[in-house]
Short mmCIF file of C-alpha atoms and ligand atoms in Angstrom, two decimals:
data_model
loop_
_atom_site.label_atom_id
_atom_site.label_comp_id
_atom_site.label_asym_id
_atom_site.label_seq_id
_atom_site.Cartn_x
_atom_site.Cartn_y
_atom_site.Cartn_z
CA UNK A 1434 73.72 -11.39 45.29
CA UNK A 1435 73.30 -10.08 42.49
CA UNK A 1436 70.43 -11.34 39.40
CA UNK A 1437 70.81 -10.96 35.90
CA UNK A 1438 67.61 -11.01 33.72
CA UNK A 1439 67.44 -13.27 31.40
CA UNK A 1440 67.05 -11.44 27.83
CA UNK A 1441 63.48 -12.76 27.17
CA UNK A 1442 62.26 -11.00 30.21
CA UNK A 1443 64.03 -7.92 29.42
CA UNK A 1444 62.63 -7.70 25.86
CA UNK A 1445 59.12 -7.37 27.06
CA UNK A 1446 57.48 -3.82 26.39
CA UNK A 1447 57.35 -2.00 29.29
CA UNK A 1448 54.30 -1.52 31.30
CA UNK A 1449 52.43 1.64 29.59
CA UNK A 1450 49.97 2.59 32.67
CA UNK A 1451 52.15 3.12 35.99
CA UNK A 1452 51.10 6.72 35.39
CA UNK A 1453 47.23 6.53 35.36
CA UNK A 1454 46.98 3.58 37.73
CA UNK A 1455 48.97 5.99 40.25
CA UNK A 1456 46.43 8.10 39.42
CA UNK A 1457 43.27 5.77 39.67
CA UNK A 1458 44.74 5.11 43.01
CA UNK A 1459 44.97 8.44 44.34
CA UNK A 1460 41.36 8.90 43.05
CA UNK A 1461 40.07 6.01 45.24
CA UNK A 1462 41.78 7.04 48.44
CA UNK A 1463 40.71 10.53 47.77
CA UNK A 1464 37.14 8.90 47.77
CA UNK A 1465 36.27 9.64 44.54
CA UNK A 1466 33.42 7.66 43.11
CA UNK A 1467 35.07 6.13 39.48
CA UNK A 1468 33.25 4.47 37.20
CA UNK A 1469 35.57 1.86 35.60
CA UNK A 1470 34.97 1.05 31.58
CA UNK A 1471 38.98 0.10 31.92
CA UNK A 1472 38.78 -3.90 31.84
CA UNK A 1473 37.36 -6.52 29.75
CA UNK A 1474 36.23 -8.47 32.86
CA UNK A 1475 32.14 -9.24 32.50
CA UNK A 1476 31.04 -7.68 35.85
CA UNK A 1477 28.01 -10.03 35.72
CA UNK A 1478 28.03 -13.39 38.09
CA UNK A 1479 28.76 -16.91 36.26
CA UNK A 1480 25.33 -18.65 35.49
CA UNK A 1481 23.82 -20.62 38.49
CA UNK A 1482 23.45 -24.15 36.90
CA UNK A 1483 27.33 -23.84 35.91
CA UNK A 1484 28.22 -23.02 39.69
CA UNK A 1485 25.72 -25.58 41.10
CA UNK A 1486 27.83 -28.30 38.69
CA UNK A 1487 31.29 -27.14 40.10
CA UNK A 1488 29.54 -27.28 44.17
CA UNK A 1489 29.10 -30.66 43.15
CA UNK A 1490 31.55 -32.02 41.29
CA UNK A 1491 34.44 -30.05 44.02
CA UNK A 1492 32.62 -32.40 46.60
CA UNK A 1493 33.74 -35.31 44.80
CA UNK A 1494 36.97 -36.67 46.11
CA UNK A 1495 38.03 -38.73 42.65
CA UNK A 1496 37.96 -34.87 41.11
CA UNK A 1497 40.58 -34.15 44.34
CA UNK A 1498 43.59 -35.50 42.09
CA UNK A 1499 45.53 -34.67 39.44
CA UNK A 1500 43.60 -33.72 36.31
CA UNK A 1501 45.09 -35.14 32.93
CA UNK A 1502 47.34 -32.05 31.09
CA UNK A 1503 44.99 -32.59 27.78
CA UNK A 1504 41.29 -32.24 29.34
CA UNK A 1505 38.64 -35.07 30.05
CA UNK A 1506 37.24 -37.06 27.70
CA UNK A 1507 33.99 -35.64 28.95
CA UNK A 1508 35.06 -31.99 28.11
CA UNK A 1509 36.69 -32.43 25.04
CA UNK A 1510 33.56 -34.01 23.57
CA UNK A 1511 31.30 -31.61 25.05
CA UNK A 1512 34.10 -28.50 22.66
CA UNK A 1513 33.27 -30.77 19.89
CA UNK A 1514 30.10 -30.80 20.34
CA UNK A 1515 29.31 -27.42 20.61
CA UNK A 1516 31.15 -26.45 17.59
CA UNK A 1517 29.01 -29.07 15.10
CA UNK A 1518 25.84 -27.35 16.76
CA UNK A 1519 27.20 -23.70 16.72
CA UNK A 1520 29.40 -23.65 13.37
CA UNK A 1521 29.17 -27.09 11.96
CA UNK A 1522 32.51 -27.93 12.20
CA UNK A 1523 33.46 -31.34 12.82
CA UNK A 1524 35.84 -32.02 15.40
CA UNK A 1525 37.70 -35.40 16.57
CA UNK A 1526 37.72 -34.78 20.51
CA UNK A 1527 40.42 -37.26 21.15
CA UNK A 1528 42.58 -35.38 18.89
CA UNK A 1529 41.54 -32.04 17.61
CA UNK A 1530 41.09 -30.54 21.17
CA UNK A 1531 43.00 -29.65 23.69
CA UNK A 1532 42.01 -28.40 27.27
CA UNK A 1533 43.96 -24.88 28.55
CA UNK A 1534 43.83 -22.92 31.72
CA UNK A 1535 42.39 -19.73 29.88
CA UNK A 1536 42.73 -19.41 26.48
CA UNK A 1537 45.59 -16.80 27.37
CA UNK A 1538 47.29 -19.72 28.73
CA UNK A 1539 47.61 -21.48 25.46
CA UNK A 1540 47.84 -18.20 23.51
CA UNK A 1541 51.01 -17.39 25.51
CA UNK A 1542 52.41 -20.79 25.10
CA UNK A 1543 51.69 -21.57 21.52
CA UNK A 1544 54.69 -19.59 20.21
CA UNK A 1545 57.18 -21.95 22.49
CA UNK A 1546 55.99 -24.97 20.25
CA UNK A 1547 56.38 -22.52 16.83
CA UNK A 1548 59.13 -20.30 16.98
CA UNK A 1549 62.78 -19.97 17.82
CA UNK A 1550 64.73 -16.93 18.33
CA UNK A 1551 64.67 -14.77 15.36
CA UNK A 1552 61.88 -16.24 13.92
CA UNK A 1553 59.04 -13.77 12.57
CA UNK A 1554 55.27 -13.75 14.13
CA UNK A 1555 52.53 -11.97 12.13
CA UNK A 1556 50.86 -9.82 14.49
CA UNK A 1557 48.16 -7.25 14.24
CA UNK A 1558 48.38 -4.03 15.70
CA UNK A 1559 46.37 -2.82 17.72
CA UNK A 1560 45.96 -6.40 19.71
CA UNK A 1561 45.35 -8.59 22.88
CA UNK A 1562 48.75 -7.66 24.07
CA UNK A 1563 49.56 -11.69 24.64
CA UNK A 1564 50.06 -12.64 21.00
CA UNK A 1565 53.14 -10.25 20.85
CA UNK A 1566 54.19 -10.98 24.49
CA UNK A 1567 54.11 -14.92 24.30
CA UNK A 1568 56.16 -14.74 21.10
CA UNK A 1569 59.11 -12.41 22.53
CA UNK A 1570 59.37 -14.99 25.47
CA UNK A 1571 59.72 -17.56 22.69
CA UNK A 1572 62.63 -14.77 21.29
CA UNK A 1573 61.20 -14.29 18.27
CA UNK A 1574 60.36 -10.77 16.70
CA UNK A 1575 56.80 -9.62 15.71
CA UNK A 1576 56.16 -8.26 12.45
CA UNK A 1577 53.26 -5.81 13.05
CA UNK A 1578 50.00 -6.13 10.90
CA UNK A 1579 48.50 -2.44 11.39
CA UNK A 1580 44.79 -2.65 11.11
CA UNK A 1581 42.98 0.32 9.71
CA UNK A 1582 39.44 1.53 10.34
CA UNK A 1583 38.95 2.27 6.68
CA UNK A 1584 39.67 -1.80 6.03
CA UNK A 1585 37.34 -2.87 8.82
CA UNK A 1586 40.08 -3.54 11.20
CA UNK A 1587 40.98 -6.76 8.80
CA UNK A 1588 45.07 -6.31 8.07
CA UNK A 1589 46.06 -6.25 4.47
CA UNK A 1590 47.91 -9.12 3.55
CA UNK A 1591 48.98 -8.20 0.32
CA UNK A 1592 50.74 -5.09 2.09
CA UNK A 1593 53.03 -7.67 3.98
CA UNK A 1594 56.60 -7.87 2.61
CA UNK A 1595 56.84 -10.91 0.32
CA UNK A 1596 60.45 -11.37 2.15
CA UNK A 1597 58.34 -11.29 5.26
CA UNK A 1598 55.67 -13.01 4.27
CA UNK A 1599 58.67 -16.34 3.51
CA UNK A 1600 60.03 -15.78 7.05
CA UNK A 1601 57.26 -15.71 8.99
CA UNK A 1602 56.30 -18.80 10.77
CA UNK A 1603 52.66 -18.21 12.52
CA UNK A 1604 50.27 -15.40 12.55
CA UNK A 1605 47.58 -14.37 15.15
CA UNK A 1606 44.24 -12.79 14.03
CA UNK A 1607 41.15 -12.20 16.37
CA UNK A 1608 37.68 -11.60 15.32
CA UNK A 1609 35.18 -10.45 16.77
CA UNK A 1610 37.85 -8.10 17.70
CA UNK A 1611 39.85 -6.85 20.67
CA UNK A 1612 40.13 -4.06 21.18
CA UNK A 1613 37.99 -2.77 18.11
CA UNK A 1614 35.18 -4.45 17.99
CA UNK A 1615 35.30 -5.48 14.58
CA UNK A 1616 34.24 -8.63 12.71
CA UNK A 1617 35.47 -10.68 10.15
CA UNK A 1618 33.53 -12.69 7.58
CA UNK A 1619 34.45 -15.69 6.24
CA UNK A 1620 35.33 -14.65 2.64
CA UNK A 1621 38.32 -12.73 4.91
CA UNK A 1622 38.94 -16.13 6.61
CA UNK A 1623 39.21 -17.83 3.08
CA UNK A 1624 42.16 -15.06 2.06
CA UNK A 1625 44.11 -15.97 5.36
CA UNK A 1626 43.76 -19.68 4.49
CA UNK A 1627 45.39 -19.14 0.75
CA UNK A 1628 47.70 -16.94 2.54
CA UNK A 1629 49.15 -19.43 4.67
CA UNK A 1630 48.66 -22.02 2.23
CA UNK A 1631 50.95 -20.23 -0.13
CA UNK A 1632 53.74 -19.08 2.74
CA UNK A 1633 53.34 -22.20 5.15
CA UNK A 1634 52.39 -19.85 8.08
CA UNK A 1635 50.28 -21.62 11.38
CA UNK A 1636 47.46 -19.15 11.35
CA UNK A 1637 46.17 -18.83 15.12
CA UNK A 1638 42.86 -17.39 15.16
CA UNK A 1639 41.78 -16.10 18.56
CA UNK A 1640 37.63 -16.24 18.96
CA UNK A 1641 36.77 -15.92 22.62
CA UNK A 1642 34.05 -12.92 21.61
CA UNK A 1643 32.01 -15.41 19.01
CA UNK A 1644 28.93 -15.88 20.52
CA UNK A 1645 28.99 -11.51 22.23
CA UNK A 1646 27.17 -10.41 19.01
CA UNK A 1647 24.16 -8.05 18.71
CA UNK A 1648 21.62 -7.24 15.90
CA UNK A 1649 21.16 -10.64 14.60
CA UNK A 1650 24.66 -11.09 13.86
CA UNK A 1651 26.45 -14.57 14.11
CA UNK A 1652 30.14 -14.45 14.45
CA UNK A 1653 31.90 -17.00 12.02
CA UNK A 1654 34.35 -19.95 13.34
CA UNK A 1655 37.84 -19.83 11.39
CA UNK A 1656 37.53 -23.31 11.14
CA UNK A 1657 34.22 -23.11 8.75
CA UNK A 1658 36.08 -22.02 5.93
CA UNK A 1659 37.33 -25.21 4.06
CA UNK A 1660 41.46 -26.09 4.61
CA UNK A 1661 41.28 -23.73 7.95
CA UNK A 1662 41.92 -26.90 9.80
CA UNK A 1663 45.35 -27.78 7.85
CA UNK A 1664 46.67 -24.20 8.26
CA UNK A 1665 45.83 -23.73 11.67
CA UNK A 1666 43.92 -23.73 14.83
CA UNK A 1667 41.34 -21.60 17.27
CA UNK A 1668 41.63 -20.46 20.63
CA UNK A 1669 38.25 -20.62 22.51
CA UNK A 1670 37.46 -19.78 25.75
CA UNK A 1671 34.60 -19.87 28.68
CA UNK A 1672 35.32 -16.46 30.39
CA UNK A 1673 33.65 -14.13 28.27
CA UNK A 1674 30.44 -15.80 27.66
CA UNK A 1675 29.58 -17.36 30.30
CA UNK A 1676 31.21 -14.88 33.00
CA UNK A 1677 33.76 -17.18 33.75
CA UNK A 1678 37.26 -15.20 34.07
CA UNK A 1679 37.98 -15.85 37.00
CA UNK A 1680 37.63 -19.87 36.97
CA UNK A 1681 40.68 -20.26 34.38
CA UNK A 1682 39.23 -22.92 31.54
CA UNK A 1683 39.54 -22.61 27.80
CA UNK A 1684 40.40 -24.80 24.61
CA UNK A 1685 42.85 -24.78 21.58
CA UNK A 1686 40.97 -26.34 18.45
CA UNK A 1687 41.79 -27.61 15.17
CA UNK A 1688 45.39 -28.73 13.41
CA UNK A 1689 45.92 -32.13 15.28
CA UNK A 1690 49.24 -31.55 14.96
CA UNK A 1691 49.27 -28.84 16.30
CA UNK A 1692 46.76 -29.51 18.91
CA UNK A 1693 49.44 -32.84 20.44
CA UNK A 1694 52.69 -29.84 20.12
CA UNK A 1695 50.59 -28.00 22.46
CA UNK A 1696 49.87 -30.59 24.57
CA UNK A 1697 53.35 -31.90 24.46
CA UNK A 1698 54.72 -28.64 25.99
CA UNK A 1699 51.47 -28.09 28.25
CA UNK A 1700 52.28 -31.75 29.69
CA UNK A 1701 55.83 -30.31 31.00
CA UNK A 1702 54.46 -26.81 32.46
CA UNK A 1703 50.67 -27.34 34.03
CA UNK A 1704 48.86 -30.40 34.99
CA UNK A 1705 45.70 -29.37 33.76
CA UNK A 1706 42.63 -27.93 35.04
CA UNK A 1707 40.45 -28.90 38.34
CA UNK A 1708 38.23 -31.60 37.08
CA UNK A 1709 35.50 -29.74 38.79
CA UNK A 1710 35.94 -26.79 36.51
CA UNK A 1711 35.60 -29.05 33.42
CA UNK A 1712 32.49 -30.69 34.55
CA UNK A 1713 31.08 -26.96 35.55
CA UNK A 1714 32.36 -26.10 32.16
CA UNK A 1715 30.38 -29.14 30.15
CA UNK A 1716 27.38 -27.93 31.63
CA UNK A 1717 27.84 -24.62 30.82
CA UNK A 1718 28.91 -25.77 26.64
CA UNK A 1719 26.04 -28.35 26.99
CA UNK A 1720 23.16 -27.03 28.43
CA UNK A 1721 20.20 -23.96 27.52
CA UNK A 1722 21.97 -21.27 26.38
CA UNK A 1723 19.57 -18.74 27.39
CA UNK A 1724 22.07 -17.01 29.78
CA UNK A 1725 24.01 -16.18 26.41
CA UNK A 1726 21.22 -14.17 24.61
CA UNK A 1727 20.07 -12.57 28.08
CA UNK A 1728 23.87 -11.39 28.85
CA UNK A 1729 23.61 -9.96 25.26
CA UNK A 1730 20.69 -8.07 26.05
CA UNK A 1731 22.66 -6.85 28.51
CA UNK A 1732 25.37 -5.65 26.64
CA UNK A 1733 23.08 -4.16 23.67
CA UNK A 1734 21.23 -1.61 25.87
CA UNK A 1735 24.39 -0.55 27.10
CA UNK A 1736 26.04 -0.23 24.24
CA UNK A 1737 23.51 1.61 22.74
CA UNK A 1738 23.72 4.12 25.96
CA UNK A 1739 27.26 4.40 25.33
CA UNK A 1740 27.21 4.74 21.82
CA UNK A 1741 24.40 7.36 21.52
CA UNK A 1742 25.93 8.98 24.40
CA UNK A 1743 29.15 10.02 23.04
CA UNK A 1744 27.78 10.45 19.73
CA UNK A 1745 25.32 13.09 21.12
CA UNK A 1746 28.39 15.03 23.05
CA UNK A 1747 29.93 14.98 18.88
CA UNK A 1748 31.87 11.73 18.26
CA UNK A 1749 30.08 9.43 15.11
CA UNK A 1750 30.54 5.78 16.22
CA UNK A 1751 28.72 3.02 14.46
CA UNK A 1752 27.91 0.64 17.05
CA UNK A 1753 29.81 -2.77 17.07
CA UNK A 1754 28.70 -5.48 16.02
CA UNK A 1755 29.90 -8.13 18.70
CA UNK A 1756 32.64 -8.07 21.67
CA UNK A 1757 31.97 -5.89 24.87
CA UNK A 1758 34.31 -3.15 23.46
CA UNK A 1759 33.56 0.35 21.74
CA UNK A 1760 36.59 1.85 20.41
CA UNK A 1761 36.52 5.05 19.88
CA UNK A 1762 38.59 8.31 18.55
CA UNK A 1763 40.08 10.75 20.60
CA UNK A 1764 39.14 14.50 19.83
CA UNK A 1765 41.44 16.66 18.03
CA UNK A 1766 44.25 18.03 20.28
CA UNK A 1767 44.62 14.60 22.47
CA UNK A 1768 46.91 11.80 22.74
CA UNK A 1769 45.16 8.34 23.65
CA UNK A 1770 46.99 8.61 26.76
CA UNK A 1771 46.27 12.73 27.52
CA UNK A 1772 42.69 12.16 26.87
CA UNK A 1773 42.68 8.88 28.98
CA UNK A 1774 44.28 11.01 31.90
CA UNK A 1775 41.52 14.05 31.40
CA UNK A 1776 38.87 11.91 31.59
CA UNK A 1777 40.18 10.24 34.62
CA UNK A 1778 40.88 13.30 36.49
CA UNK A 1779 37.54 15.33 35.39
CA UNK A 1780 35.21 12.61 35.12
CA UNK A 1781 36.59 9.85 37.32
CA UNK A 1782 36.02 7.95 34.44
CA UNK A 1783 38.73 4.87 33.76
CA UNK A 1784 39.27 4.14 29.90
CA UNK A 1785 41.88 2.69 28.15
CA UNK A 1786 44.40 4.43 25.90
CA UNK A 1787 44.66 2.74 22.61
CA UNK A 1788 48.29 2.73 22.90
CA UNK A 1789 48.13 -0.23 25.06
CA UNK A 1790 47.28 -2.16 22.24
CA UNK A 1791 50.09 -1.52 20.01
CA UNK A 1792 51.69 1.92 18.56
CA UNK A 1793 48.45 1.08 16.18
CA UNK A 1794 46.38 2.12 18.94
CA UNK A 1795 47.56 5.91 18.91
CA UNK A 1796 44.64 7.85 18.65
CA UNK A 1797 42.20 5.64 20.03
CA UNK A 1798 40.34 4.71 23.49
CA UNK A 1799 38.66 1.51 24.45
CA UNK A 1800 35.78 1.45 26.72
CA UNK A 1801 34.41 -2.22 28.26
CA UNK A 1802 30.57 -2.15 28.50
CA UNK A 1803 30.72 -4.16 31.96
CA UNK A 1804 29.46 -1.60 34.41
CA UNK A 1805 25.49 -1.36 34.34
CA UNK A 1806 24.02 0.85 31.84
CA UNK A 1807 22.97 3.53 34.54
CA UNK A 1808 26.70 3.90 35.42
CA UNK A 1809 27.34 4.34 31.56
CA UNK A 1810 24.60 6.68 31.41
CA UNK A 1811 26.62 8.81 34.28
CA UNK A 1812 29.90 8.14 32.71
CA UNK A 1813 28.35 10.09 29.46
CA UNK A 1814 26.81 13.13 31.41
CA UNK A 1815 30.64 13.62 33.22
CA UNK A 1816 32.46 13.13 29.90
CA UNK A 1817 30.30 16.09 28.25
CA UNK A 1818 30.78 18.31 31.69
CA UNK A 1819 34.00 18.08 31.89
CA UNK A 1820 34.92 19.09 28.11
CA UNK A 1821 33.83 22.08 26.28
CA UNK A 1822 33.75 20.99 22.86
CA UNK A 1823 34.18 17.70 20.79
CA UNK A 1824 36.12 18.35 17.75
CA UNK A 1825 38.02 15.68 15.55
C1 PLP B 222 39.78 -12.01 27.35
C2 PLP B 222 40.59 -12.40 26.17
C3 PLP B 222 41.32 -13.59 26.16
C4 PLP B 222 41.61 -14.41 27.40
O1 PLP B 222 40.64 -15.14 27.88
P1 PLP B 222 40.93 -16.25 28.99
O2 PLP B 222 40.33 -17.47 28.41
O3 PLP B 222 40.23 -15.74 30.20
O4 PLP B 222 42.39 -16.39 29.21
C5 PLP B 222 41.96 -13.96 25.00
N1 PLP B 222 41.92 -13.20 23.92
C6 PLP B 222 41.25 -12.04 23.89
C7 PLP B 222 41.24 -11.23 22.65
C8 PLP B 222 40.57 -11.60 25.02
O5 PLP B 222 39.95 -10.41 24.99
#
């Protein structure tokens, strides 16, 4: 027998890491003790009303069956209502929402409904590698948006090709941001409304960090800005704020249009997600929201040990502003992935080369602040040992 790939598969990037995850393995059977700032995976357990709500709602038989593709009713309303309290933004649950099974779910299937083969995708670079994967399984070819530190991470839109700027068909943006940390304002969300206003571009904006912010600072909703909701739509999720990655439950908002394309396809892939979930997940949208600001306690302190940290062994980080990420340059004489691989094997500390983010990543690491802030504390005092000298 013999099976042929189908192209789509084929044009996927190839997996960056099979070298240090060899390595992180022989590190664990060799007993070493790593401390892992690798994954964006809160390390924190979900909330106990939330799992109290799933214990009994799973002990319900009617929530046994088939869940509808689109959400409940129930769930939908309770999206809606969170955004008018959290952003103001008005949303019709029957139509402007749509259930998904992880916003990466609908993230990788959006581009199925949008593009054909050849079509172009605005992307930015470095990214959540799913808006560029989803959109070569849909065969279409991602235009790269670089995204600078000296522009905040935002990608300059006037630098796109005009010729591009006519072809493409949807772009992705994500703020608070992944992998960089960076935020966007909403005067920024205003230019990528006139944007796709004047090229007729589906903007999908990607928001599952808004409510990870420190310092006072409240992340904006794309759909605040006025006309968001004609150009496009926003990808929500529970996972990161409420420590919910592993139970698979998100939300697409905005465009109605857009929201029933989604659906449409969703209805002929997935059958939605356990009712239980969604009922576990209305309490979670609906009720005190005091495990929010404690989690971002949390995360403050230790970014603030991680920031300090490095910038006491030489590096001069600001400290983000939101999302559980500090990105961070690599000293002078490294590669993202030959520092990623020093630190691994001298420190036993796991980090992510920026390269795995895009060829915008070069340069770069990310470290996730989900190990407690003594580990990070560690992590720092084995980064300094095991290199002489920081120089950029
Ligand atoms: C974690 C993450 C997601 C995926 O979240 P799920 O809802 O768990 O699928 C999407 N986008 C970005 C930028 C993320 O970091």
């Amino acid at each position: 027998m013999q099976f042929t790939e189908a192209q789509r598969i084929k044009n996927l990037p190839p997996y960056l890491f099979a070298r240090i995850e060899r390595l992180i393995e022989e590190k664990r059977e060799a007993g070493v003790d790593l401390i892992n700032l690798g994954i964006g995976d809160p390390d924190r357990p979900t909330p106990e009303h939330i799992i109290r709500e799933l214990i009994k709602e799973a002990q319900n038989p009617a929530n046994h069956q088939y869940p509808s593709s689109a959400g409940m009713l129930s769930y939908r309303r309770a999206v809606a209502e969170w955004y008018r309290k959290r952003f103001g933004v008005e949303l019709d649950p029957r139509t402007e929402v749509v259930s998904l099974l992880g916003s990466k779910e609908g993230i990788a299937h959006i581009s199925w409904c949008y593009l054909d083969p050849g079509d172009t995708v605005l992307v930015p670079d470095p990214a959540y590698p799913v808006y560029a994967g989803g959109a070569i399984l849909a065969g279409a070819e991602p235009y790269l948006m670089t995204l600078y530190a000296e522009r905040g991470y935002l990608p300059d839109l006037a630098a796109i090709p005009g010729a591009v700027a006519e072809k493409a068909k949807m772009m992705f943006i994500n703020y608070p941001n992944n992998p960089t940390g960076a935020v966007a304002g909403e005067s920024f969300f205003r230019e990528v409304v006139a944007f796709a206003r004047r090229y007729n571009i589906l903007v999908c904006h990607d928001a599952p960090y808004s409510d990870m912010a420190y310092d006072g600072y409240r992340p904006s909703s794309f759909l605040q800005v006025p006309g968001a909701k004609e150009v496009g739509i926003e990808f929500h999720s529970l996972s990161k704020i409420y420590n919910m990655t592993g139970w698979r439950i998100g939300w697409e908002a905005g465009n109605a249009r857009v929201i029933e394309a989604l659906g449409r396809l969703k209805s002929n892939i997935d059958s939605g997600v356990f009712q239980a979930i969604q009922y576990a997940a209305v309490a979670a949208l609906s009720g005190v929201q005091d495990s929010v600001a404690e989690m971002n306690e949390v995360y403050r302190e230790r970014r603030d040990a991680l920031v300090d940290g490095l910038n006491s062994l030489g590096w001069r980080l600001q400290k983000p502003k939101a999302t559980f990420y500090v990105w961070a340059p690599v000293p002078a004489g490294y590669s993202s992935e030959s520092f990623a691989e020093l630190v691994l094997e001298k420190a036993g500390v796991v980090i992510t080369p920026g390269t795995g983010y895009g060829p915008g990543g070069a340069g770069y690491i990310r470290m996730a602040l989900t190990v407690e802030k003594e580990r990070i504390l560690e992590a720092v005092g084995r980064i300094g040992q095991s290199i002489d000298r920081v120089q950029f």
